[in-house]
GROMACS .gro file of C-alpha atoms in nm:
model
  360
    1MET     CA    1  -0.932  -0.846   1.940
    2SER     CA    2  -1.076  -0.589   1.702
    3SER     CA    3  -1.288  -0.697   1.405
    4ALA     CA    4  -1.171  -0.654   1.046
    5ALA     CA    5  -1.413  -0.364   0.996
    6GLU     CA    6  -1.281  -0.188   1.305
    7LEU     CA    7  -0.922  -0.234   1.190
    8GLN     CA    8  -1.009  -0.089   0.849
    9GLU     CA    9  -1.174   0.211   1.015
   10LEU     CA   10  -0.869   0.259   1.235
   11ALA     CA   11  -0.640   0.249   0.931
   12ALA     CA   12  -0.854   0.506   0.751
   13THR     CA   13  -0.851   0.736   1.054
   14VAL     CA   14  -0.475   0.716   1.100
   15ARG     CA   15  -0.421   0.768   0.727
   16ALA     CA   16  -0.640   1.079   0.733
   17VAL     CA   17  -0.443   1.231   1.023
   18LEU     CA   18  -0.113   1.155   0.852
   19ALA     CA   19  -0.235   1.301   0.522
   20LYS     CA   20  -0.346   1.623   0.690
   21HIS     CA   21  -0.064   1.673   0.939
   22GLY     CA   22   0.225   1.458   0.813
   23ASP     CA   23   0.301   1.555   0.452
   24ARG     CA   24   0.647   1.543   0.294
   25ASP     CA   25   0.744   1.883   0.435
   26VAL     CA   26   0.664   1.765   0.788
   27LEU     CA   27   0.868   1.449   0.726
   28ARG     CA   28   1.169   1.647   0.602
   29ARG     CA   29   1.160   1.872   0.907
   30ALA     CA   30   1.130   1.567   1.132
   31ILE     CA   31   1.432   1.403   0.971
   32ASP     CA   32   1.641   1.713   1.044
   33SER     CA   33   1.516   1.750   1.401
   34GLU     CA   34   1.697   1.629   1.711
   35ARG     CA   35   1.427   1.376   1.798
   36GLY     CA   36   1.388   1.244   1.445
   37TYR     CA   37   1.009   1.262   1.448
   38ASP     CA   38   0.743   1.532   1.455
   39GLU     CA   39   0.626   1.579   1.815
   40ARG     CA   40   0.306   1.757   1.713
   41LEU     CA   41   0.206   1.472   1.482
   42TRP     CA   42   0.273   1.214   1.753
   43LYS     CA   43   0.067   1.415   2.003
   44LEU     CA   44  -0.223   1.435   1.758
   45LEU     CA   45  -0.212   1.060   1.693
   46CYS     CA   46  -0.211   0.988   2.066
   47GLU     CA   47  -0.480   1.240   2.164
   48GLN     CA   48  -0.717   1.208   1.866
   49VAL     CA   49  -0.675   0.839   1.778
   50GLY     CA   50  -0.521   0.688   2.091
   51VAL     CA   51  -0.255   0.498   1.899
   52ALA     CA   52  -0.022   0.454   2.197
   53ALA     CA   53  -0.305   0.302   2.402
   54LEU     CA   54  -0.420   0.042   2.149
   55ALA     CA   55  -0.209  -0.249   2.274
   56VAL     CA   56  -0.228  -0.147   2.641
   57PRO     CA   57  -0.492  -0.347   2.834
   58GLU     CA   58  -0.781  -0.154   2.986
   59GLU     CA   59  -0.669  -0.246   3.338
   60TYR     CA   60  -0.352  -0.043   3.275
   61GLY     CA   61  -0.525   0.262   3.131
   62GLY     CA   62  -0.528   0.158   2.767
   63ILE     CA   63  -0.789   0.082   2.502
   64GLY     CA   64  -0.724  -0.292   2.499
   65ALA     CA   65  -0.773  -0.327   2.123
   66GLY     CA   66  -0.484  -0.571   2.096
   67LEU     CA   67  -0.151  -0.600   1.921
   68ALA     CA   68  -0.305  -0.635   1.573
   69ALA     CA   69  -0.463  -0.290   1.607
   70ALA     CA   70  -0.129  -0.137   1.704
   71LEU     CA   71   0.034  -0.295   1.399
   72VAL     CA   72  -0.230  -0.134   1.175
   73VAL     CA   73  -0.085   0.199   1.290
   74VAL     CA   74   0.268   0.073   1.222
   75GLU     CA   75   0.160  -0.016   0.867
   76GLU     CA   76   0.016   0.331   0.809
   77LEU     CA   77   0.328   0.499   0.949
   78GLY     CA   78   0.536   0.284   0.713
   79ARG     CA   79   0.333   0.429   0.427
   80THR     CA   80   0.454   0.780   0.519
   81LEU     CA   81   0.799   0.690   0.664
   82HIS     CA   82   0.721   0.880   0.984
   83ALA     CA   83   0.891   0.717   1.283
   84PRO     CA   84   0.739   0.841   1.611
   85PRO     CA   85   0.768   0.620   1.923
   86MET     CA   86   0.503   0.375   1.796
   87LEU     CA   87   0.713   0.072   1.706
   88GLY     CA   88   0.979   0.119   1.972
   89SER     CA   89   0.760   0.226   2.264
   90ALA     CA   90   0.391   0.155   2.207
   91VAL     CA   91   0.459  -0.188   2.053
   92LEU     CA   92   0.791  -0.337   2.164
   93GLY     CA   93   0.827  -0.154   2.496
   94THR     CA   94   0.466  -0.222   2.592
   95GLN     CA   95   0.486  -0.588   2.494
   96ALA     CA   96   0.810  -0.633   2.688
   97LEU     CA   97   0.642  -0.499   3.001
   98LEU     CA   98   0.333  -0.713   2.953
   99TRP     CA   99   0.530  -1.031   2.891
  100SER     CA  100   0.750  -0.967   3.196
  101GLY     CA  101   0.441  -1.050   3.402
  102ASN     CA  102   0.524  -0.769   3.645
  103ALA     CA  103   0.184  -0.621   3.730
  104GLU     CA  104   0.332  -0.349   3.952
  105ALA     CA  105   0.554  -0.214   3.673
  106CYS     CA  106   0.266  -0.229   3.425
  107GLU     CA  107   0.038  -0.037   3.660
  108ARG     CA  108   0.308   0.224   3.718
  109LEU     CA  109   0.435   0.277   3.362
  110LEU     CA  110   0.172   0.179   3.108
  111PRO     CA  111  -0.094   0.445   3.185
  112GLU     CA  112   0.153   0.718   3.085
  113VAL     CA  113   0.268   0.515   2.784
  114ALA     CA  114  -0.096   0.489   2.676
  115GLU     CA  115  -0.133   0.868   2.703
  116GLY     CA  116   0.181   0.921   2.497
  117THR     CA  117   0.350   1.112   2.779
  118ARG     CA  118   0.605   0.840   2.857
  119THR     CA  119   0.826   0.674   2.599
  120LEU     CA  120   0.984   0.331   2.645
  121ALA     CA  121   1.286   0.193   2.462
  122LEU     CA  122   1.376  -0.175   2.445
  123CYS     CA  123   1.752  -0.230   2.484
  124TRP     CA  124   1.838  -0.563   2.329
  125ALA     CA  125   2.096  -0.618   2.055
  126GLY     CA  126   2.466  -0.677   2.095
  127PRO     CA  127   2.731  -0.555   1.850
  128ARG     CA  128   2.660  -0.848   1.613
  129GLY     CA  129   2.285  -0.802   1.615
  130TRP     CA  130   1.977  -0.934   1.789
  131ASP     CA  131   2.103  -1.291   1.826
  132ASP     CA  132   2.325  -1.165   2.109
  133LEU     CA  133   2.231  -0.960   2.414
  134GLY     CA  134   2.431  -0.641   2.452
  135VAL     CA  135   2.379  -0.588   2.826
  136ARG     CA  136   2.471  -0.817   3.113
  137VAL     CA  137   2.389  -0.817   3.485
  138GLU     CA  138   2.674  -0.805   3.734
  139SER     CA  139   2.591  -0.798   4.104
  140GLY     CA  140   2.247  -0.661   4.028
  141LYS     CA  141   2.381  -0.380   3.805
  142LEU     CA  142   2.369  -0.341   3.430
  143SER     CA  143   2.683  -0.321   3.218
  144GLY     CA  144   2.749  -0.333   2.845
  145THR     CA  145   2.610  -0.165   2.534
  146ALA     CA  146   2.275  -0.214   2.366
  147HIS     CA  147   2.296  -0.142   1.993
  148TYR     CA  148   2.037  -0.027   1.739
  149VAL     CA  149   1.786   0.089   2.003
  150LEU     CA  150   1.465   0.239   1.864
  151ASP     CA  151   1.370   0.562   2.044
  152GLY     CA  152   1.675   0.517   2.263
  153GLY     CA  153   1.777   0.880   2.240
  154THR     CA  154   1.441   1.021   2.353
  155ALA     CA  155   1.297   0.752   2.581
  156ASP     CA  156   1.209   0.824   2.942
  157THR     CA  157   1.237   0.463   3.056
  158LEU     CA  158   1.461   0.185   2.927
  159ILE     CA  159   1.349  -0.179   2.929
  160VAL     CA  160   1.664  -0.392   2.914
  161LEU     CA  161   1.667  -0.752   2.793
  162THR     CA  162   1.941  -0.955   2.964
  163SER     CA  163   2.022  -1.322   3.020
  164ALA     CA  164   1.880  -1.277   3.372
  165GLY     CA  165   1.548  -1.139   3.251
  166LEU     CA  166   1.403  -0.795   3.188
  167TYR     CA  167   1.518  -0.487   3.379
  168GLU     CA  168   1.379  -0.135   3.404
  169ILE     CA  169   1.590   0.177   3.447
  170ASP     CA  170   1.542   0.552   3.425
  171ALA     CA  171   1.696   0.672   3.098
  172ALA     CA  172   1.834   0.979   3.277
  173ALA     CA  173   2.052   0.771   3.514
  174THR     CA  174   2.409   0.904   3.534
  175GLU     CA  175   2.553   0.558   3.462
  176ILE     CA  176   2.394   0.559   3.115
  177THR     CA  177   2.540   0.709   2.798
  178ARG     CA  178   2.327   0.743   2.485
  179THR     CA  179   2.492   0.795   2.146
  180THR     CA  180   2.320   0.835   1.809
  181ALA     CA  181   2.429   0.553   1.579
  182PRO     CA  182   2.519   0.621   1.216
  183THR     CA  183   2.253   0.478   0.982
  184MET     CA  184   2.182   0.467   0.611
  185ASP     CA  185   1.813   0.540   0.670
  186PRO     CA  186   1.767   0.905   0.774
  187THR     CA  187   1.399   0.857   0.858
  188ARG     CA  188   1.467   0.639   1.166
  189LYS     CA  189   1.715   0.722   1.438
  190LEU     CA  190   1.890   0.439   1.619
  191THR     CA  191   2.088   0.475   1.942
  192GLU     CA  192   2.369   0.296   2.123
  193VAL     CA  193   2.297   0.285   2.496
  194THR     CA  194   2.593   0.209   2.722
  195PHE     CA  195   2.544   0.098   3.083
  196ASP     CA  196   2.831   0.141   3.330
  197GLY     CA  197   2.723  -0.039   3.644
  198ALA     CA  198   2.374   0.112   3.626
  199PRO     CA  199   2.130   0.007   3.901
  200GLY     CA  200   1.830  -0.150   3.731
  201ARG     CA  201   1.502  -0.279   3.869
  202ALA     CA  202   1.436  -0.644   3.790
  203LEU     CA  203   1.104  -0.700   3.612
  204GLY     CA  204   1.121  -1.076   3.570
  205GLY     CA  205   1.026  -1.286   3.272
  206ASP     CA  206   1.195  -1.597   3.136
  207PRO     CA  207   1.480  -1.465   2.914
  208ALA     CA  208   1.453  -1.729   2.642
  209THR     CA  209   1.074  -1.705   2.620
  210VAL     CA  210   1.063  -1.325   2.625
  211THR     CA  211   1.342  -1.296   2.366
  212SER     CA  212   1.162  -1.534   2.131
  213LEU     CA  213   0.830  -1.355   2.176
  214LEU     CA  214   0.976  -1.010   2.123
  215ARG     CA  215   1.157  -1.125   1.811
  216ASP     CA  216   0.829  -1.264   1.674
  217ILE     CA  217   0.648  -0.937   1.749
  218ALA     CA  218   0.932  -0.730   1.599
  219TRP     CA  219   0.934  -0.936   1.277
  220ALA     CA  220   0.556  -0.906   1.243
  221ALA     CA  221   0.573  -0.530   1.306
  222VAL     CA  222   0.844  -0.476   1.046
  223ALA     CA  223   0.646  -0.685   0.798
  224ALA     CA  224   0.344  -0.460   0.855
  225GLU     CA  225   0.559  -0.152   0.805
  226GLN     CA  226   0.703  -0.296   0.484
  227VAL     CA  227   0.355  -0.366   0.347
  228GLY     CA  228   0.250  -0.006   0.408
  229ALA     CA  229   0.564   0.135   0.249
  230ALA     CA  230   0.551  -0.099  -0.052
  231ASP     CA  231   0.185  -0.016  -0.114
  232GLN     CA  232   0.266   0.355  -0.108
  233CYS     CA  233   0.554   0.303  -0.353
  234LEU     CA  234   0.313   0.128  -0.589
  235ARG     CA  235   0.057   0.410  -0.558
  236LEU     CA  236   0.319   0.677  -0.622
  237THR     CA  237   0.443   0.490  -0.928
  238VAL     CA  238   0.095   0.445  -1.075
  239ASP     CA  239   0.018   0.813  -1.021
  240TYR     CA  240   0.345   0.920  -1.182
  241THR     CA  241   0.303   0.702  -1.489
  242ARG     CA  242  -0.044   0.849  -1.541
  243SER     CA  243   0.091   1.204  -1.545
  244ARG     CA  244   0.430   1.157  -1.717
  245VAL     CA  245   0.386   1.202  -2.093
  246GLN     CA  246   0.631   1.059  -2.346
  247PHE     CA  247   0.580   1.017  -2.723
  248GLY     CA  248   0.250   1.201  -2.690
  249ARG     CA  249   0.088   0.969  -2.435
  250PRO     CA  250   0.113   0.886  -2.061
  251ILE     CA  251   0.388   0.632  -2.004
  252GLY     CA  252   0.149   0.426  -1.791
  253SER     CA  253  -0.035   0.332  -2.110
  254PHE     CA  254   0.266   0.139  -2.242
  255GLN     CA  255   0.213  -0.233  -2.209
  256ALA     CA  256   0.562  -0.306  -2.078
  257LEU     CA  257   0.513  -0.069  -1.784
  258LYS     CA  258   0.164  -0.205  -1.721
  259HIS     CA  259   0.312  -0.553  -1.682
  260ARG     CA  260   0.577  -0.427  -1.441
  261MET     CA  261   0.320  -0.245  -1.228
  262ALA     CA  262   0.101  -0.555  -1.229
  263ASP     CA  263   0.397  -0.750  -1.091
  264MET     CA  264   0.443  -0.482  -0.824
  265TYR     CA  265   0.077  -0.519  -0.729
  266VAL     CA  266   0.114  -0.897  -0.694
  267LEU     CA  267   0.416  -0.849  -0.467
  268VAL     CA  268   0.235  -0.597  -0.248
  269GLU     CA  269  -0.078  -0.806  -0.208
  270SER     CA  270   0.110  -1.130  -0.144
  271ALA     CA  271   0.321  -0.948   0.116
  272ARG     CA  272   0.003  -0.815   0.276
  273SER     CA  273  -0.145  -1.165   0.296
  274VAL     CA  274   0.160  -1.325   0.453
  275ALA     CA  275   0.210  -1.034   0.695
  276TYR     CA  276  -0.151  -1.047   0.814
  277ALA     CA  277  -0.126  -1.424   0.858
  278ALA     CA  278   0.184  -1.378   1.074
  279ILE     CA  279   0.015  -1.109   1.283
  280ALA     CA  280  -0.296  -1.324   1.333
  281GLY     CA  281  -0.078  -1.606   1.466
  282LEU     CA  282   0.094  -1.402   1.737
  283PRO     CA  283   0.015  -1.492   2.098
  284GLU     CA  284  -0.173  -1.215   2.278
  285ARG     CA  285  -0.098  -1.092   2.630
  286THR     CA  286  -0.384  -0.883   2.764
  287GLY     CA  287  -0.276  -0.819   3.122
  288ALA     CA  288  -0.287  -1.051   3.419
  289THR     CA  289  -0.492  -1.315   3.237
  290ALA     CA  290  -0.323  -1.613   3.075
  291PRO     CA  291  -0.200  -1.537   2.722
  292ALA     CA  292  -0.379  -1.679   2.422
  293PRO     CA  293  -0.165  -1.950   2.259
  294ALA     CA  294   0.013  -1.893   1.932
  295HIS     CA  295  -0.113  -2.055   1.613
  296PRO     CA  296   0.054  -2.394   1.544
  297ASP     CA  297   0.211  -2.260   1.222
  298ALA     CA  298   0.306  -1.924   1.375
  299ALA     CA  299   0.682  -1.976   1.354
  300LEU     CA  300   0.664  -2.071   0.986
  301ASP     CA  301   0.429  -1.782   0.907
  302LEU     CA  302   0.660  -1.533   1.079
  303ALA     CA  303   0.968  -1.658   0.895
  304ALA     CA  304   0.779  -1.643   0.566
  305ALA     CA  305   0.659  -1.290   0.639
  306ARG     CA  306   1.006  -1.173   0.737
  307ILE     CA  307   1.160  -1.310   0.417
  308HIS     CA  308   0.885  -1.232   0.166
  309CYS     CA  309   0.793  -0.884   0.290
  310SER     CA  310   1.158  -0.780   0.282
  311HIS     CA  311   1.193  -0.912  -0.073
  312ALA     CA  312   0.865  -0.757  -0.187
  313TYR     CA  313   0.940  -0.411  -0.049
  314SER     CA  314   1.293  -0.409  -0.194
  315ALA     CA  315   1.166  -0.521  -0.535
  316VAL     CA  316   0.877  -0.272  -0.543
  317VAL     CA  317   1.090   0.025  -0.439
  318GLY     CA  318   1.348  -0.073  -0.700
  319GLU     CA  319   1.081  -0.066  -0.969
  320MET     CA  320   0.958   0.266  -0.834
  321VAL     CA  321   1.302   0.419  -0.880
  322GLN     CA  322   1.334   0.274  -1.231
  323MET     CA  323   0.993   0.392  -1.352
  324HIS     CA  324   1.031   0.740  -1.208
  325GLY     CA  325   1.350   0.786  -1.404
  326GLY     CA  326   1.595   1.063  -1.323
  327ILE     CA  327   1.368   1.243  -1.077
  328ALA     CA  328   1.382   0.944  -0.843
  329ILE     CA  329   1.751   0.993  -0.769
  330THR     CA  330   1.716   1.358  -0.668
  331TRP     CA  331   1.727   1.459  -0.302
  332GLU     CA  332   1.395   1.644  -0.335
  333HIS     CA  333   1.199   1.334  -0.434
  334GLU     CA  334   1.101   1.084  -0.163
  335ALA     CA  335   1.199   0.773  -0.364
  336HIS     CA  336   1.546   0.758  -0.212
  337LEU     CA  337   1.396   0.766   0.138
  338TYR     CA  338   1.180   0.463   0.063
  339PHE     CA  339   1.481   0.292  -0.094
  340LYS     CA  340   1.692   0.347   0.218
  341ARG     CA  341   1.414   0.238   0.451
  342ALA     CA  342   1.370  -0.081   0.247
  343HIS     CA  343   1.734  -0.179   0.290
  344ALA     CA  344   1.740  -0.081   0.657
  345ASP     CA  345   1.423  -0.281   0.734
  346THR     CA  346   1.581  -0.588   0.581
  347GLN     CA  347   1.843  -0.581   0.859
  348LEU     CA  348   1.631  -0.453   1.148
  349PHE     CA  349   1.581  -0.720   1.418
  350GLY     CA  350   1.768  -0.979   1.214
  351ALA     CA  351   1.622  -1.244   0.988
  352PRO     CA  352   1.569  -1.622   0.986
  353ALA     CA  353   1.897  -1.807   0.968
  354ARG     CA  354   1.774  -1.996   0.663
  355PRO     CA  355   1.450  -2.024   0.464
  356LEU     CA  356   1.207  -2.271   0.617
  357ALA     CA  357   1.023  -2.535   0.416
  358ARG     CA  358   0.686  -2.670   0.526
  359PRO     CA  359   0.707  -3.048   0.578
  360ALA     CA  360   0.526  -3.250   0.311
   0.00000   0.00000   0.00000
């Protein structure tokens, strides 16, 4: 596990690369591209920073920095709204392979994932969301449709979660159809992947355990992304209110707006605290060795992070739109992109069925 200082240095490095090579013009071009992300930016992040290798153990060609380090990158990408194959492949796909316990598949696939030359996509949700599995196994073959698949349209290898365990299949198999799903958030492409008797390779893994673990990791990752995006919305709002002049003075000097931005700051920092607590409580799988156990309060921390970070990001981006005024509802300004991502993240990977209360 990386130290706090190392994680801060990693965040600063990723932020510098994104600032130099991933500005708003790059994001707009990525949104309009077929892949939905900037390939050059992803290549730079993989080659110069090694982001795809962070959560891959050293025995499989990775850096072995751990899941928390990978989620630092997810947070920084959330700040810019770029959506390369980090969350879908380098986090969820990698963790699915590791938790399958299949050393042969890890040795075969993860070195290329760590280099950024192979992309994984986790096929999971049914038509009603992530509480149901979209793909079933019939006579050793995969049938059904996985919905809302991250990186599903560009992945080289599909990792399929079924009631019989995890399966691996080449994304180019003729029995597979991939269709771009309509979404409100233009910054992240989702795909429907349909399997018609596709021959998959069984990876193993207890279905209930793997599903629960992947949901925990997904919730923690989205919380990290929401913290990064909410913090950027706050920064953009503060900068705008310093430069926007009304009645002969910057609007940020008005006490009412100061109070509102102070409330935004409290939301961002409280979201950061609860997200980091949830990430710290995740169990860690570092290869063939036995996984480190989860923190006793991990389930409660994850539910709290999922609920509070979603609320905080939605509230902060709403204030951002309000305090930017008319410019915030123009297509040219990025406020509407943060607004759409906030609402999409609220639904991504589901949410706790009900708020949880800590026993007295």
